[in-house]
Short mmCIF file of C-alpha atoms in Angstrom, two decimals:
data_model
loop_
_atom_site.label_atom_id
_atom_site.label_comp_id
_atom_site.label_asym_id
_atom_site.label_seq_id
_atom_site.Cartn_x
_atom_site.Cartn_y
_atom_site.Cartn_z
CA UNK A 99 -30.16 77.56 -20.33
CA UNK A 100 -27.63 79.59 -19.09
CA UNK A 101 -27.64 82.18 -15.75
CA UNK A 102 -26.71 85.27 -14.45
CA UNK A 103 -27.10 86.79 -10.97
CA UNK A 104 -26.63 89.90 -10.29
CA UNK A 105 -24.35 90.19 -7.05
CA UNK A 106 -22.37 92.93 -7.55
CA UNK A 107 -24.46 95.66 -5.62
CA UNK A 108 -23.14 97.66 -2.49
CA UNK A 109 -26.51 96.65 -0.79
CA UNK A 110 -26.48 100.72 1.07
CA UNK A 111 -29.86 99.40 2.12
CA UNK A 112 -29.12 96.67 4.16
CA UNK A 113 -26.52 98.72 5.74
CA UNK A 114 -24.64 98.10 8.54
CA UNK A 115 -24.40 94.44 7.60
CA UNK A 116 -23.16 95.33 3.85
CA UNK A 117 -20.15 97.24 6.00
CA UNK A 118 -18.56 93.72 6.51
CA UNK A 119 -19.96 91.79 3.76
CA UNK A 120 -21.64 91.12 0.47
CA UNK A 121 -25.20 92.04 0.03
CA UNK A 122 -25.12 88.24 -1.73
CA UNK A 123 -23.97 86.43 1.33
CA UNK A 124 -26.24 88.41 3.56
CA UNK A 125 -28.52 85.39 5.14
CA UNK A 126 -32.19 84.92 5.21
CA UNK A 127 -34.03 82.00 6.44
CA UNK A 128 -30.48 80.39 7.98
CA UNK A 129 -28.58 80.94 4.46
CA UNK A 130 -26.75 83.36 2.09
CA UNK A 131 -29.68 85.30 -0.11
CA UNK A 132 -26.82 83.77 -3.01
CA UNK A 133 -27.14 80.31 -1.96
CA UNK A 134 -30.90 80.02 -2.07
CA UNK A 135 -30.67 81.29 -5.47
CA UNK A 136 -27.76 79.21 -6.68
CA UNK A 137 -30.01 75.70 -5.53
CA UNK A 138 -33.08 76.64 -6.73
CA UNK A 139 -31.59 77.36 -10.31
CA UNK A 140 -29.89 73.73 -9.66
CA UNK A 141 -32.99 72.49 -9.09
CA UNK A 142 -34.21 73.81 -12.24
CA UNK A 143 -31.75 72.24 -14.37
CA UNK A 144 -29.50 75.24 -14.73
CA UNK A 145 -26.06 74.44 -14.37
CA UNK A 146 -23.82 77.13 -16.34
CA UNK A 147 -24.16 80.59 -14.06
CA UNK A 148 -22.26 83.73 -14.27
CA UNK A 149 -22.14 86.08 -11.10
CA UNK A 150 -21.14 89.72 -11.02
CA UNK A 151 -19.14 90.86 -8.50
CA UNK A 152 -17.81 94.22 -6.61
CA UNK A 153 -18.51 94.89 -3.10
CA UNK A 154 -16.99 92.54 -0.88
CA UNK A 155 -15.84 90.66 -4.03
CA UNK A 156 -13.67 87.60 -2.46
CA UNK A 157 -15.81 87.16 -0.09
CA UNK A 158 -18.34 85.70 -2.48
CA UNK A 159 -15.56 83.86 -4.60
CA UNK A 160 -14.57 82.48 -1.51
CA UNK A 161 -17.90 81.10 -0.76
CA UNK A 162 -18.42 79.52 -3.57
CA UNK A 163 -15.07 77.94 -3.30
CA UNK A 164 -15.44 76.44 -0.13
CA UNK A 165 -18.89 75.03 -1.73
CA UNK A 166 -17.64 73.09 -3.97
CA UNK A 167 -19.46 75.68 -6.63
CA UNK A 168 -22.58 73.78 -5.13
CA UNK A 169 -21.71 71.39 -7.97
CA UNK A 170 -21.99 73.73 -10.69
CA UNK A 171 -20.32 75.37 -13.08
CA UNK A 172 -19.88 78.95 -12.08
CA UNK A 173 -18.25 81.88 -13.38
CA UNK A 174 -17.35 85.21 -11.89
CA UNK A 175 -17.57 88.54 -14.04
CA UNK A 176 -15.20 91.02 -11.86
CA UNK A 177 -16.86 94.21 -11.37
CA UNK A 178 -14.15 95.41 -8.90
CA UNK A 179 -12.50 98.35 -11.16
CA UNK A 180 -16.18 100.05 -11.62
CA UNK A 181 -20.00 99.10 -11.57
CA UNK A 182 -21.73 98.78 -14.61
CA UNK A 183 -25.64 98.59 -13.65
CA UNK A 184 -27.18 95.60 -14.75
CA UNK A 185 -26.72 96.20 -18.55
CA UNK A 186 -23.49 97.07 -18.27
CA UNK A 187 -23.01 94.39 -16.26
CA UNK A 188 -24.62 91.54 -18.70
CA UNK A 189 -22.43 93.04 -21.36
CA UNK A 190 -19.36 92.50 -19.74
CA UNK A 191 -19.60 89.02 -18.86
CA UNK A 192 -21.15 87.79 -21.91
CA UNK A 193 -17.94 86.42 -22.77
CA UNK A 194 -18.36 84.33 -19.88
CA UNK A 195 -21.77 83.57 -20.67
CA UNK A 196 -21.76 82.90 -24.49
CA UNK A 197 -23.55 84.13 -27.14
CA UNK A 198 -25.82 81.39 -28.68
CA UNK A 199 -28.79 80.64 -26.00
CA UNK A 200 -31.09 82.27 -23.86
CA UNK A 201 -29.96 83.20 -20.16
CA UNK A 202 -31.99 83.31 -17.10
CA UNK A 203 -30.76 86.63 -15.21
CA UNK A 204 -31.72 87.29 -11.79
CA UNK A 205 -31.21 90.05 -9.28
CA UNK A 206 -29.74 88.18 -5.79
CA UNK A 207 -31.89 89.84 -3.58
CA UNK A 208 -35.58 88.62 -4.70
CA UNK A 209 -36.55 85.82 -3.36
CA UNK A 210 -40.10 84.22 -4.78
CA UNK A 211 -41.94 81.33 -5.68
CA UNK A 212 -41.26 81.78 -9.29
CA UNK A 213 -40.96 78.19 -10.74
CA UNK A 214 -38.38 78.59 -12.99
CA UNK A 215 -39.07 75.76 -15.51
CA UNK A 216 -42.70 77.51 -16.00
CA UNK A 217 -40.57 80.30 -17.30
CA UNK A 218 -38.02 78.64 -19.47
CA UNK A 219 -41.15 77.08 -20.95
CA UNK A 220 -42.69 80.12 -21.48
CA UNK A 221 -39.79 81.77 -23.24
CA UNK A 222 -40.30 82.21 -26.89
CA UNK A 223 -37.04 82.54 -28.85
CA UNK A 224 -38.69 84.49 -31.19
CA UNK A 225 -38.78 86.80 -28.59
CA UNK A 226 -35.79 89.51 -27.72
CA UNK A 227 -36.57 89.05 -23.73
CA UNK A 228 -39.39 87.00 -21.27
CA UNK A 229 -39.95 90.32 -18.14
CA UNK A 230 -41.52 88.12 -15.64
CA UNK A 231 -44.39 90.98 -13.94
CA UNK A 232 -47.26 91.14 -11.60
CA UNK A 233 -49.69 93.38 -10.33
CA UNK A 234 -48.11 94.72 -7.41
CA UNK A 235 -47.93 98.43 -6.29
CA UNK A 236 -45.41 100.07 -6.96
CA UNK A 237 -43.91 103.79 -7.92
CA UNK A 238 -42.37 102.61 -11.57
CA UNK A 239 -44.34 100.65 -13.85
CA UNK A 240 -43.50 98.91 -17.35
CA UNK A 241 -46.35 99.46 -19.86
CA UNK A 242 -47.55 96.76 -21.94
CA UNK A 243 -50.27 96.10 -24.88
CA UNK A 244 -52.95 93.76 -25.27
CA UNK A 245 -50.50 91.12 -26.68
CA UNK A 246 -48.20 91.57 -23.13
CA UNK A 247 -45.52 93.46 -25.79
CA UNK A 248 -43.92 95.79 -23.98
CA UNK A 249 -44.64 99.32 -24.89
CA UNK A 250 -42.61 102.06 -22.57
CA UNK A 251 -42.63 102.97 -18.47
CA UNK A 252 -43.93 105.15 -16.17
CA UNK A 253 -42.75 106.33 -12.93
CA UNK A 254 -46.34 107.41 -11.35
CA UNK A 255 -44.98 109.57 -9.00
CA UNK A 256 -42.96 111.90 -10.80
CA UNK A 257 -45.52 111.26 -14.29
CA UNK A 258 -42.70 110.62 -16.22
CA UNK A 259 -42.96 108.54 -18.94
CA UNK A 260 -40.75 106.86 -21.62
CA UNK A 261 -41.05 107.08 -24.30
CA UNK A 262 -41.61 110.77 -23.75
CA UNK A 263 -45.35 111.29 -25.62
CA UNK A 264 -46.96 107.96 -25.22
CA UNK A 265 -50.65 108.03 -22.82
CA UNK A 266 -49.56 105.36 -20.36
CA UNK A 267 -53.48 105.37 -19.71
CA UNK A 268 -53.68 103.28 -23.06
CA UNK A 269 -51.27 100.54 -21.85
CA UNK A 270 -51.21 97.61 -18.83
CA UNK A 271 -49.05 98.96 -16.04
CA UNK A 272 -47.25 95.53 -14.60
CA UNK A 273 -44.61 95.65 -11.62
CA UNK A 274 -41.56 94.16 -12.71
CA UNK A 275 -39.95 91.94 -10.89
CA UNK A 276 -35.89 91.56 -11.46
CA UNK A 277 -36.54 88.46 -13.06
CA UNK A 278 -35.96 87.86 -16.90
CA UNK A 279 -34.80 85.89 -19.66
CA UNK A 280 -32.75 87.26 -22.25
CA UNK A 281 -32.47 86.11 -25.54
CA UNK A 282 -29.60 86.43 -28.26
CA UNK A 283 -32.08 88.47 -29.95
CA UNK A 284 -30.86 91.68 -27.95
CA UNK A 285 -27.16 91.25 -27.21
CA UNK A 286 -26.50 92.75 -30.37
CA UNK A 287 -27.76 95.93 -29.42
CA UNK A 288 -25.84 96.33 -26.02
CA UNK A 289 -23.58 97.29 -28.22
CA UNK A 290 -25.71 100.92 -29.14
CA UNK A 291 -25.69 101.28 -24.86
CA UNK A 292 -23.18 103.69 -23.18
CA UNK A 293 -20.43 102.09 -20.85
CA UNK A 294 -22.86 102.10 -18.02
CA UNK A 295 -26.73 101.00 -18.46
CA UNK A 296 -29.63 99.58 -16.56
CA UNK A 297 -31.55 96.71 -18.61
CA UNK A 298 -34.78 98.49 -18.41
CA UNK A 299 -33.33 101.15 -20.70
CA UNK A 300 -31.75 98.75 -22.94
CA UNK A 301 -35.05 97.38 -23.13
CA UNK A 302 -36.42 100.92 -23.76
CA UNK A 303 -33.91 101.47 -26.14
CA UNK A 304 -34.97 97.82 -28.40
CA UNK A 305 -38.95 97.95 -28.19
CA UNK A 306 -39.76 99.18 -31.45
CA UNK A 307 -37.28 96.54 -32.71
CA UNK A 308 -37.98 93.98 -31.22
CA UNK A 309 -40.85 91.44 -28.79
CA UNK A 310 -40.32 91.69 -25.27
CA UNK A 311 -43.21 89.95 -23.56
CA UNK A 312 -44.42 89.99 -19.90
CA UNK A 313 -44.58 86.74 -18.53
CA UNK A 314 -47.25 86.66 -15.63
CA UNK A 315 -46.85 83.49 -13.04
CA UNK A 316 -50.19 82.18 -11.48
CA UNK A 317 -50.14 82.91 -7.80
CA UNK A 318 -46.99 85.08 -7.35
CA UNK A 319 -45.41 85.48 -4.12
CA UNK A 320 -42.22 87.76 -4.35
CA UNK A 321 -40.04 89.32 -1.80
CA UNK A 322 -37.56 92.27 -2.52
CA UNK A 323 -34.79 91.92 0.50
CA UNK A 324 -32.96 94.91 -0.27
CA UNK A 325 -33.85 96.96 3.44
CA UNK A 326 -32.72 96.29 6.44
CA UNK A 327 -36.57 96.26 8.23
CA UNK A 328 -38.12 93.80 5.77
CA UNK A 329 -35.21 90.41 7.10
CA UNK A 330 -37.79 89.51 9.26
CA UNK A 331 -40.19 88.89 6.79
CA UNK A 332 -37.74 87.51 4.51
CA UNK A 333 -36.49 84.98 7.16
CA UNK A 334 -40.31 83.78 7.26
CA UNK A 335 -40.55 84.17 3.88
CA UNK A 336 -37.66 82.20 2.49
CA UNK A 337 -38.67 79.13 5.51
CA UNK A 338 -41.68 78.63 3.36
CA UNK A 339 -40.33 78.07 -0.07
CA UNK A 340 -37.93 75.94 1.18
CA UNK A 341 -40.42 73.69 2.99
CA UNK A 342 -42.28 73.90 -0.70
CA UNK A 343 -38.98 72.50 -2.89
CA UNK A 344 -37.38 75.94 -3.60
CA UNK A 345 -40.98 77.92 -3.88
CA UNK A 346 -42.03 76.14 -6.99
CA UNK A 347 -45.44 77.01 -7.94
#
């Protein structure tokens, strides 16, 4: 299986650090966020990884070069001209990724104890996507039926639901982690989307055509390292993960 890391974001919630570096290189537990993720993917046997870049893109490229690509086959998808969001960024990177096998897709600012090998083994090739979700508290949820198939989305603060008209009370609300496996079955639908779109928009666009299935890891722990005030806790969490073989469950 191949992988893609979303590392193009501006990291505005991590200012002032991101005034001089990309979010992907913010140090956590003694290593840049990107390094944590690359090493964890490598430990899971993933060799071919595409990274999209925008903010301080050259710093990321230089970091990878200075570390001899960490012994991996790394490709850079250049979004310096325009940020395309997660879906548009993935579609732009497809020529680098290839269109013949599933792709593990991961936000660079997410740390977790997720076992990638377990996730990859759980992915059904007949599903368009496997979405890593949990029961943590948030304002936005994906909605799943009793078979763990995606049926919608809701913002519990604004009470907005998608698709319009569905009753969120009839479904299981689960929080998305920013980690997923995307099957080639989904690639064709990307051509129907606008230039800039999120993967969540793509999932909602295809949920009546393909199966998008929830993966709920046991004993799941994760941290979104997107805010400056989370860095101290993130340092401790990252050390815990490193001591546990990169956070394998």
